[in-house]
Structure formats: C-alpha cells, structure tokens
CSV table of C-alpha atoms in Angstrom, one decimal:
chain,number,residue,atom,x,y,z
A,18,UNK,CA,148.9,0.4,144.5
A,19,UNK,CA,147.1,3.6,145.5
A,20,UNK,CA,150.4,5.5,145.7
A,21,UNK,CA,151.2,4.4,142.1
A,22,UNK,CA,147.8,5.5,140.8
A,23,UNK,CA,148.2,8.9,142.4
A,24,UNK,CA,151.7,9.3,140.9
A,25,UNK,CA,150.5,8.3,137.4
A,26,UNK,CA,147.5,10.7,137.6
A,27,UNK,CA,149.8,13.5,138.7
A,28,UNK,CA,152.2,12.9,135.8
A,29,UNK,CA,149.4,13.0,133.2
A,30,UNK,CA,148.0,16.2,134.7
A,31,UNK,CA,151.5,17.7,134.5
A,32,UNK,CA,151.8,16.6,130.9
A,33,UNK,CA,148.7,18.5,130.1
A,34,UNK,CA,150.0,21.6,131.9
A,35,UNK,CA,153.3,21.2,130.0
A,36,UNK,CA,151.4,21.3,126.7
A,37,UNK,CA,149.5,24.5,127.7
A,38,UNK,CA,152.7,26.0,129.0
A,39,UNK,CA,154.5,25.4,125.8
A,40,UNK,CA,151.6,27.0,123.9
A,41,UNK,CA,151.9,30.0,126.2
A,42,UNK,CA,155.6,30.4,125.6
A,43,UNK,CA,155.1,30.4,121.9
A,44,UNK,CA,152.4,33.0,122.3
A,45,UNK,CA,154.8,35.2,124.2
A,46,UNK,CA,157.4,34.9,121.5
A,47,UNK,CA,154.9,35.9,118.9
A,48,UNK,CA,153.5,38.9,120.7
A,49,UNK,CA,156.9,40.3,121.8
A,50,UNK,CA,157.5,43.3,119.5
A,51,UNK,CA,155.1,41.7,116.9
A,52,UNK,CA,158.1,40.3,115.2
A,53,UNK,CA,158.0,37.5,112.7
A,54,UNK,CA,158.0,34.2,114.6
A,55,UNK,CA,161.3,32.3,114.3
A,56,UNK,CA,160.8,28.7,115.2
A,57,UNK,CA,164.5,27.8,115.4
A,58,UNK,CA,165.3,30.7,117.8
A,59,UNK,CA,162.2,29.9,119.9
A,60,UNK,CA,163.2,26.2,120.2
A,61,UNK,CA,166.9,26.7,120.8
A,62,UNK,CA,166.4,29.3,123.5
A,63,UNK,CA,164.1,27.0,125.4
A,64,UNK,CA,166.3,23.9,125.4
A,65,UNK,CA,169.6,25.8,126.1
A,66,UNK,CA,171.0,26.5,129.5
A,67,UNK,CA,170.4,30.0,130.9
A,68,UNK,CA,171.4,32.3,133.7
A,69,UNK,CA,167.8,33.1,134.5
A,70,UNK,CA,164.5,31.2,134.9
A,71,UNK,CA,162.1,32.9,132.5
A,72,UNK,CA,158.5,32.6,133.7
A,73,UNK,CA,156.4,34.9,131.5
A,74,UNK,CA,156.4,38.1,129.4
A,75,UNK,CA,153.9,40.8,130.2
A,76,UNK,CA,151.9,42.5,127.6
A,77,UNK,CA,154.2,45.6,127.9
A,78,UNK,CA,157.2,43.4,127.0
A,79,UNK,CA,158.5,43.2,130.6
A,80,UNK,CA,159.9,39.8,131.5
A,81,UNK,CA,159.1,38.1,134.8
A,82,UNK,CA,162.0,35.8,135.7
A,83,UNK,CA,164.0,34.3,138.5
A,84,UNK,CA,167.5,35.7,138.1
A,85,UNK,CA,170.3,33.3,139.2
A,86,UNK,CA,173.7,34.3,140.7
A,87,UNK,CA,176.5,35.1,138.4
A,88,UNK,CA,180.0,34.1,139.6
A,89,UNK,CA,182.8,35.1,137.3
A,90,UNK,CA,186.6,35.4,137.8
A,91,UNK,CA,188.6,37.9,135.8
A,92,UNK,CA,192.4,38.5,135.9
A,93,UNK,CA,191.8,42.2,136.2
A,94,UNK,CA,188.9,42.4,138.7
A,95,UNK,CA,189.2,39.1,140.5
A,96,UNK,CA,186.1,37.3,141.8
A,97,UNK,CA,182.8,38.9,141.0
A,98,UNK,CA,179.4,37.8,142.3
A,99,UNK,CA,176.1,39.5,141.3
A,100,UNK,CA,172.6,38.8,140.1
A,101,UNK,CA,172.1,37.9,136.4
A,102,UNK,CA,169.4,40.6,136.3
A,103,UNK,CA,172.2,43.1,135.9
A,104,UNK,CA,173.2,41.5,132.6
A,105,UNK,CA,169.7,40.9,131.2
A,106,UNK,CA,168.6,42.5,127.9
A,107,UNK,CA,172.2,43.2,126.8
A,108,UNK,CA,173.2,45.3,129.8
A,109,UNK,CA,176.8,45.6,131.0
A,110,UNK,CA,177.9,45.4,134.6
A,111,UNK,CA,181.4,45.7,136.0
A,112,UNK,CA,182.8,45.3,132.5
A,113,UNK,CA,180.9,42.0,131.9
A,114,UNK,CA,178.1,41.3,129.4
A,115,UNK,CA,176.0,38.3,128.5
A,116,UNK,CA,176.3,37.8,124.7
A,117,UNK,CA,173.0,37.4,122.9
A,118,UNK,CA,174.3,36.6,119.5
A,119,UNK,CA,177.3,35.3,117.6
A,120,UNK,CA,179.7,32.5,118.4
A,121,UNK,CA,179.8,33.5,122.1
A,122,UNK,CA,176.0,33.6,122.5
A,123,UNK,CA,174.9,32.7,126.0
A,124,UNK,CA,178.4,33.3,127.5
A,125,UNK,CA,179.5,36.0,129.8
A,126,UNK,CA,182.3,38.1,128.2
A,127,UNK,CA,184.6,40.9,129.2
A,128,UNK,CA,184.0,44.2,127.4
A,129,UNK,CA,186.1,47.4,127.4
A,130,UNK,CA,185.0,51.0,127.9
A,131,UNK,CA,183.8,51.1,124.2
A,132,UNK,CA,181.7,48.0,124.6
A,133,UNK,CA,184.0,45.8,122.5
A,134,UNK,CA,184.5,42.2,123.6
A,135,UNK,CA,188.0,41.3,124.8
A,136,UNK,CA,188.2,37.8,123.4
A,137,UNK,CA,191.8,37.3,124.8
A,138,UNK,CA,190.7,37.8,128.4
A,139,UNK,CA,187.4,35.9,128.7
A,140,UNK,CA,186.4,35.4,132.3
A,141,UNK,CA,186.1,32.1,134.1
A,142,UNK,CA,182.4,31.5,134.4
A,143,UNK,CA,181.4,29.7,137.6
A,144,UNK,CA,177.8,30.9,137.6
A,145,UNK,CA,174.7,29.1,138.9
A,146,UNK,CA,172.6,28.3,135.8
A,147,UNK,CA,169.3,26.4,135.3
A,148,UNK,CA,171.1,23.1,134.8
A,149,UNK,CA,173.1,23.6,138.1
A,150,UNK,CA,169.9,24.4,140.1
A,151,UNK,CA,168.1,21.4,138.4
A,152,UNK,CA,170.9,19.0,139.4
A,153,UNK,CA,171.0,20.3,143.0
A,154,UNK,CA,167.3,19.8,143.4
A,155,UNK,CA,167.4,16.4,141.8
A,156,UNK,CA,170.1,15.4,144.3
A,157,UNK,CA,168.0,16.8,147.2
A,158,UNK,CA,164.9,15.0,145.9
A,159,UNK,CA,166.9,11.7,145.6
A,160,UNK,CA,168.3,12.2,149.1
A,161,UNK,CA,164.8,12.8,150.6
A,162,UNK,CA,163.4,9.7,148.8
A,163,UNK,CA,166.1,7.4,149.9
A,164,UNK,CA,166.3,8.7,153.5
A,165,UNK,CA,162.5,8.2,153.8
A,166,UNK,CA,163.0,4.7,152.3
A,167,UNK,CA,165.7,3.9,154.9
A,168,UNK,CA,163.4,5.1,157.7
A,169,UNK,CA,160.5,3.1,156.3
A,170,UNK,CA,162.7,-0.1,156.3
A,171,UNK,CA,163.8,0.6,159.8
A,172,UNK,CA,160.3,0.9,161.1
A,173,UNK,CA,158.3,-1.6,159.1
A,174,UNK,CA,161.1,-4.1,158.1
A,175,UNK,CA,161.7,-5.5,154.7
A,176,UNK,CA,158.5,-7.7,154.5
A,177,UNK,CA,155.8,-5.0,154.5
A,178,UNK,CA,156.7,-2.1,152.2
A,179,UNK,CA,154.4,0.9,152.6
A,180,UNK,CA,154.0,4.3,150.9
A,181,UNK,CA,157.0,5.5,149.0
A,182,UNK,CA,158.8,2.3,149.9
A,183,UNK,CA,156.3,0.3,147.9
A,184,UNK,CA,157.1,2.4,144.8
A,185,UNK,CA,160.9,2.6,145.1
A,186,UNK,CA,161.6,-1.0,146.2
A,187,UNK,CA,160.5,-2.6,142.8
A,188,UNK,CA,162.7,-0.1,140.9
A,189,UNK,CA,165.7,-0.9,143.1
A,190,UNK,CA,165.2,-4.6,142.8
A,191,UNK,CA,164.9,-4.2,139.0
A,192,UNK,CA,168.3,-2.4,138.9
A,193,UNK,CA,169.8,-5.2,141.0
A,194,UNK,CA,168.2,-8.3,139.5
A,195,UNK,CA,167.9,-7.2,135.8
A,196,UNK,CA,170.9,-4.9,135.3
A,197,UNK,CA,173.6,-5.5,137.9
A,198,UNK,CA,173.5,-9.2,138.6
A,199,UNK,CA,173.1,-10.4,134.9
A,200,UNK,CA,175.9,-8.2,133.6
A,201,UNK,CA,178.4,-8.0,136.5
A,202,UNK,CA,177.7,-11.3,138.3
A,203,UNK,CA,176.8,-12.4,141.8
A,204,UNK,CA,180.4,-12.1,143.0
A,205,UNK,CA,181.0,-8.4,142.2
A,206,UNK,CA,177.6,-6.7,141.7
A,207,UNK,CA,177.4,-5.3,145.2
A,208,UNK,CA,180.5,-3.3,144.7
A,209,UNK,CA,178.9,-1.3,141.9
A,210,UNK,CA,175.3,-1.1,143.1
A,211,UNK,CA,175.7,2.3,144.8
A,212,UNK,CA,177.0,3.9,141.5
A,213,UNK,CA,174.4,2.1,139.3
A,214,UNK,CA,171.5,3.1,141.6
A,215,UNK,CA,172.8,6.7,141.9
A,216,UNK,CA,173.2,7.2,138.1
A,217,UNK,CA,169.8,5.6,137.4
A,218,UNK,CA,167.8,7.7,139.8
A,219,UNK,CA,169.8,10.9,139.0
A,220,UNK,CA,169.0,10.6,135.3
A,221,UNK,CA,165.4,9.5,136.0
A,222,UNK,CA,164.7,12.4,138.4
A,223,UNK,CA,166.2,15.0,136.0
A,224,UNK,CA,164.4,13.5,133.0
A,225,UNK,CA,161.0,13.7,134.9
A,226,UNK,CA,161.8,17.2,136.2
A,227,UNK,CA,162.5,18.3,132.7
A,228,UNK,CA,158.9,17.3,131.7
A,229,UNK,CA,157.4,19.5,134.3
A,230,UNK,CA,157.3,23.1,133.0
A,231,UNK,CA,156.5,25.0,136.2
A,232,UNK,CA,157.4,26.0,138.9
A,233,UNK,CA,161.2,26.3,139.1
A,234,UNK,CA,163.4,24.3,139.6
A,235,UNK,CA,161.3,22.1,137.2
A,236,UNK,CA,161.6,22.6,133.4
A,237,UNK,CA,165.4,22.7,133.3
A,238,UNK,CA,166.8,20.6,130.4
A,239,UNK,CA,169.6,19.0,132.5
A,240,UNK,CA,170.0,15.7,130.7
A,241,UNK,CA,169.8,17.6,127.4
A,242,UNK,CA,172.9,19.4,128.4
A,243,UNK,CA,175.9,17.7,126.8
A,244,UNK,CA,178.2,18.8,129.6
A,245,UNK,CA,176.1,16.9,132.1
A,246,UNK,CA,176.0,13.8,130.0
A,247,UNK,CA,179.7,14.0,129.4
A,248,UNK,CA,180.4,14.2,133.1
A,249,UNK,CA,178.1,11.1,133.7
A,250,UNK,CA,179.9,9.2,131.0
A,251,UNK,CA,183.3,10.1,132.4
A,252,UNK,CA,182.2,8.7,135.8
A,253,UNK,CA,181.5,5.4,134.1
A,254,UNK,CA,184.8,5.6,132.1
A,255,UNK,CA,186.9,6.1,135.2
A,256,UNK,CA,185.2,3.3,137.1
A,257,UNK,CA,185.9,1.0,134.1
A,258,UNK,CA,189.6,2.0,134.0
A,259,UNK,CA,190.1,1.7,137.8
A,260,UNK,CA,188.4,-1.7,138.0
A,261,UNK,CA,190.0,-3.1,134.8
A,262,UNK,CA,191.7,-6.4,135.4
A,263,UNK,CA,195.0,-7.7,133.8
A,264,UNK,CA,192.9,-9.5,131.2
A,265,UNK,CA,191.2,-6.2,130.3
A,266,UNK,CA,194.5,-4.3,129.8
A,267,UNK,CA,196.1,-7.3,128.0
A,268,UNK,CA,193.3,-7.3,125.4
A,269,UNK,CA,194.0,-3.6,124.8
A,270,UNK,CA,197.8,-3.5,124.6
A,271,UNK,CA,198.8,-7.2,124.0
A,272,UNK,CA,195.7,-8.8,122.4
A,273,UNK,CA,196.1,-12.6,122.7
A,274,UNK,CA,196.5,-14.5,119.4
A,275,UNK,CA,197.5,-11.3,117.5
A,276,UNK,CA,200.9,-11.4,115.8
A,277,UNK,CA,203.5,-8.9,117.1
A,278,UNK,CA,203.7,-7.0,113.8
A,279,UNK,CA,199.9,-6.3,113.9
A,280,UNK,CA,199.9,-4.7,117.4
A,281,UNK,CA,200.8,-1.2,116.2
A,282,UNK,CA,197.5,-1.3,114.3
A,283,UNK,CA,195.4,-3.2,116.9
A,284,UNK,CA,196.4,-1.0,119.9
A,285,UNK,CA,195.0,2.3,118.4
A,286,UNK,CA,191.9,0.4,117.4
A,287,UNK,CA,191.4,-1.0,121.0
A,288,UNK,CA,192.1,2.5,122.5
A,289,UNK,CA,189.5,4.0,120.2
A,290,UNK,CA,187.1,1.3,121.3
A,291,UNK,CA,187.8,2.2,124.9
A,292,UNK,CA,187.1,5.9,124.3
A,293,UNK,CA,184.0,5.1,122.2
A,294,UNK,CA,182.2,3.6,125.2
A,295,UNK,CA,181.8,6.9,127.2
A,296,UNK,CA,181.2,8.8,123.9
A,297,UNK,CA,178.3,6.5,123.1
A,298,UNK,CA,176.8,7.0,126.6
A,299,UNK,CA,177.2,10.8,126.4
A,300,UNK,CA,175.6,11.2,122.9
A,301,UNK,CA,172.8,8.7,123.4
A,302,UNK,CA,171.4,10.3,126.5
A,303,UNK,CA,171.9,13.9,125.2
A,304,UNK,CA,170.5,13.2,121.8
A,305,UNK,CA,167.4,11.4,122.9
A,306,UNK,CA,166.4,13.9,125.6
A,307,UNK,CA,167.1,16.9,123.4
A,308,UNK,CA,165.3,15.4,120.4
A,309,UNK,CA,162.1,14.9,122.5
A,310,UNK,CA,162.1,18.5,123.6
A,311,UNK,CA,162.7,19.8,120.1
A,312,UNK,CA,159.8,17.8,118.6
A,313,UNK,CA,157.4,19.1,121.3
A,314,UNK,CA,158.4,22.7,120.7
A,315,UNK,CA,158.3,22.2,116.9
A,316,UNK,CA,154.7,20.9,117.2
A,317,UNK,CA,153.8,24.1,119.2
A,318,UNK,CA,155.6,26.2,116.6
A,319,UNK,CA,153.3,24.9,113.8
A,320,UNK,CA,150.5,27.1,115.2
A,321,UNK,CA,152.5,30.3,114.8
A,322,UNK,CA,154.2,29.2,111.5
A,323,UNK,CA,150.8,28.7,109.9
A,324,UNK,CA,149.3,31.7,111.8
A,325,UNK,CA,146.1,29.9,112.5
A,326,UNK,CA,144.4,28.7,115.7
A,327,UNK,CA,142.6,26.1,113.7
A,328,UNK,CA,145.7,23.9,113.9
A,329,UNK,CA,146.0,24.4,117.6
A,330,UNK,CA,143.8,21.4,118.7
A,331,UNK,CA,145.7,19.0,116.4
A,332,UNK,CA,149.1,20.4,117.5
A,333,UNK,CA,148.3,20.2,121.2
A,334,UNK,CA,147.0,16.6,120.8
A,335,UNK,CA,150.3,15.6,119.2
A,336,UNK,CA,152.1,17.4,121.9
A,337,UNK,CA,150.2,15.4,124.6
A,338,UNK,CA,151.1,12.2,122.7
A,339,UNK,CA,154.8,13.2,122.6
A,340,UNK,CA,154.7,14.1,126.3
A,341,UNK,CA,153.5,10.6,127.0
A,342,UNK,CA,156.3,9.2,124.8
A,343,UNK,CA,158.8,11.4,126.6
A,344,UNK,CA,157.6,10.0,129.9
A,345,UNK,CA,158.5,6.5,128.6
A,346,UNK,CA,161.8,7.8,127.2
A,347,UNK,CA,162.6,9.3,130.6
A,348,UNK,CA,162.6,5.8,132.2
A,349,UNK,CA,164.1,4.1,129.1
A,350,UNK,CA,167.1,6.4,128.9
A,351,UNK,CA,167.9,6.0,132.6
A,352,UNK,CA,167.6,2.2,132.1
A,353,UNK,CA,169.8,2.2,129.0
A,354,UNK,CA,172.6,4.4,130.5
A,355,UNK,CA,172.7,2.2,133.6
A,356,UNK,CA,172.5,-1.0,131.6
A,357,UNK,CA,175.4,0.0,129.3
A,358,UNK,CA,177.4,1.2,132.3
A,359,UNK,CA,177.0,-2.2,134.0
A,360,UNK,CA,177.9,-4.0,130.7
A,361,UNK,CA,181.0,-1.9,130.1
A,362,UNK,CA,182.1,-2.4,133.8
A,363,UNK,CA,181.6,-6.1,133.5
A,364,UNK,CA,183.8,-6.3,130.4
A,365,UNK,CA,186.6,-4.6,132.2
A,366,UNK,CA,186.2,-6.3,135.6
A,367,UNK,CA,185.9,-9.9,134.5
A,368,UNK,CA,188.7,-12.3,135.4
A,369,UNK,CA,190.4,-14.6,132.9
A,370,UNK,CA,189.1,-18.2,133.2
A,371,UNK,CA,191.6,-21.0,132.7
C-alpha cells in the first residue's frame, strides 16, 4: 500500500511539473525573435516526432537540445551516419537537409549543389528519433520491472507479494481474469497471455512516459505517433489471421446460410470488416493520446493568444485537470487496446460447436 501511495504522489508531482514545463515551452516560443505567437505551429511541433530532444531556448535564441543520430541511405553516397545537430536550423550536411516547411516538413531530403531538393532520389531514413528512443526505454523499463517481479516471486513465493510485486501482480491478474479469460476462454487464454501482457504494459509505459516532460527519454509522444499504433495494430491483425480457425475463414469466404449469388457481395464486405479491426485499433489509440496532448498545449496557448498573465492561473488549473484526465486515459487506452485485441482474437480462434 505504501508503494502505491508513493507512486501516486510521484505522478501528481510530475503532472504539476508537466504544467509548468508546458508554460515554459510556450514562453520560449513567444520570446524567440519576438514573433507573433502561432498556436497551431507551437502545438504541432511539440506532438510531432523529431530528430532532436529540445530542452530549452536561451535568451540569445540558442537552443539547448540532445541531438540524436541520423542514419540515412542514399543511392549516390551509400550509408551515412552523423549527428542531427549538423542538420539543425536548416543547415545542409553531405548533401542532406532536414526540411522545416512544405509537404516534406520534418523529413530528411537530398539537395543538389544549388540547394534544390531532389524529390526523385529521397534517401531512406533509418534515423533514431524521439519515438524510437522512447520505445527503447519503455522496453528497458518493462524488462527491468518484470525481471524484478520474477526475482521477487523466486525469493518470496506467490503468497507474499512485496515491493514492486505488490503493484504489478494485481494488474497482471486483471489482464488475465478480466480480459483474457472472459474473451478467449480457459482453454486458449494462456497461449495469448504473453502478447496481451506485452502490448498492455508497452502502451501503458509509453503513455505514462509521454506525460512526464523532463528529462529525456520522457516526453516523447510515442503512442501519439500513428506509425507506432499501426505497427501494434498489425501485430494483432497477424495474430488473428494466423490463429483463425476453419470457422473463421468459412464465415469470410463462404458465409453459412448465404445464397451463392450473394457471395460476390458478402465476401468484400467481410474482408473490409477484417481490415477494419486493426484500423479501429490504430486510430483509437492514436487519436485519444494525440487529442489529450493537443488540448493541454491549447490551454497553455491561451495565455499567449490573449497576451495576458491574468489568464495564466485559470489556464494552468485546467491543464492540471487535463493532466489528471490524461493519467486516466493512459490506463484506459492500454486496457481498451488489449481488450479489443483479445476480443478480435477470440472471434477468430473459436471453434465451431455442433
């Protein structure tokens, strides 16, 4: 119980820091060059993936950031590895440039000697970005947690949970007893438990890391990156197809009770339904996490839109409220993704009863 209290207190403290940090980021945007504050640019830049980890901007306009490795492959120059600092602020290096505007904004492009983008020979970008670092650290955190849990079980046994074990065990039992067994059944749930636990804790850890603004690797909007949610959804999709029974495939390509002449219409409908499942998983997670970050940054932006500190206390109070709501959403979206994955798997893996 004491461990849970300490964790809860730490989260609320971090939420307060997150609000102050968001206010600070808005101040930096406003002061830089004394330009007119653009809320949409401010918000989109902070929720988008990046090749650097921006920490702060000094009064003289100099940025303090952690620059991540750039790994690009070009047909002309082969594999190139260098720091993203060489491409910061529109600089060119080895014929590459990080676009800061237009349709290719945020992408590394190839430029000729005159500085013109060669759109026909865009490089293959394998760079380490904020999302990549966030996912790696989430995996490391998950590995540390579960290895410590395994050691705790080995020492104390299953009857006396202590420390981190007392916090993780109820969550694991919740995934097993309230998600896996009710949807997949007692006969098959153990087969899918490793995947369901992995996806639940991966999403949860990344959601919580995204709420903590500092220090790196925290603050990356990993689950607000549609490429990440697409990959997670594809994992569920392939598991569904691999474990689909004859009953599952028969309902798609030879639906029982449907006249033969109606099958050319029903088969495309069933295939669309099959593809709609991962699409729903992808969009639901991406939209909910991104929307929460956008709302928080929009509330901070109100201070600079109205150009008055008088609105700051009200804005920060609403930000704190949204942070608490985001904490709930972090757990809720991990639960929903895992629940729907278990449900979709059960629909494909169930056997026909005679």
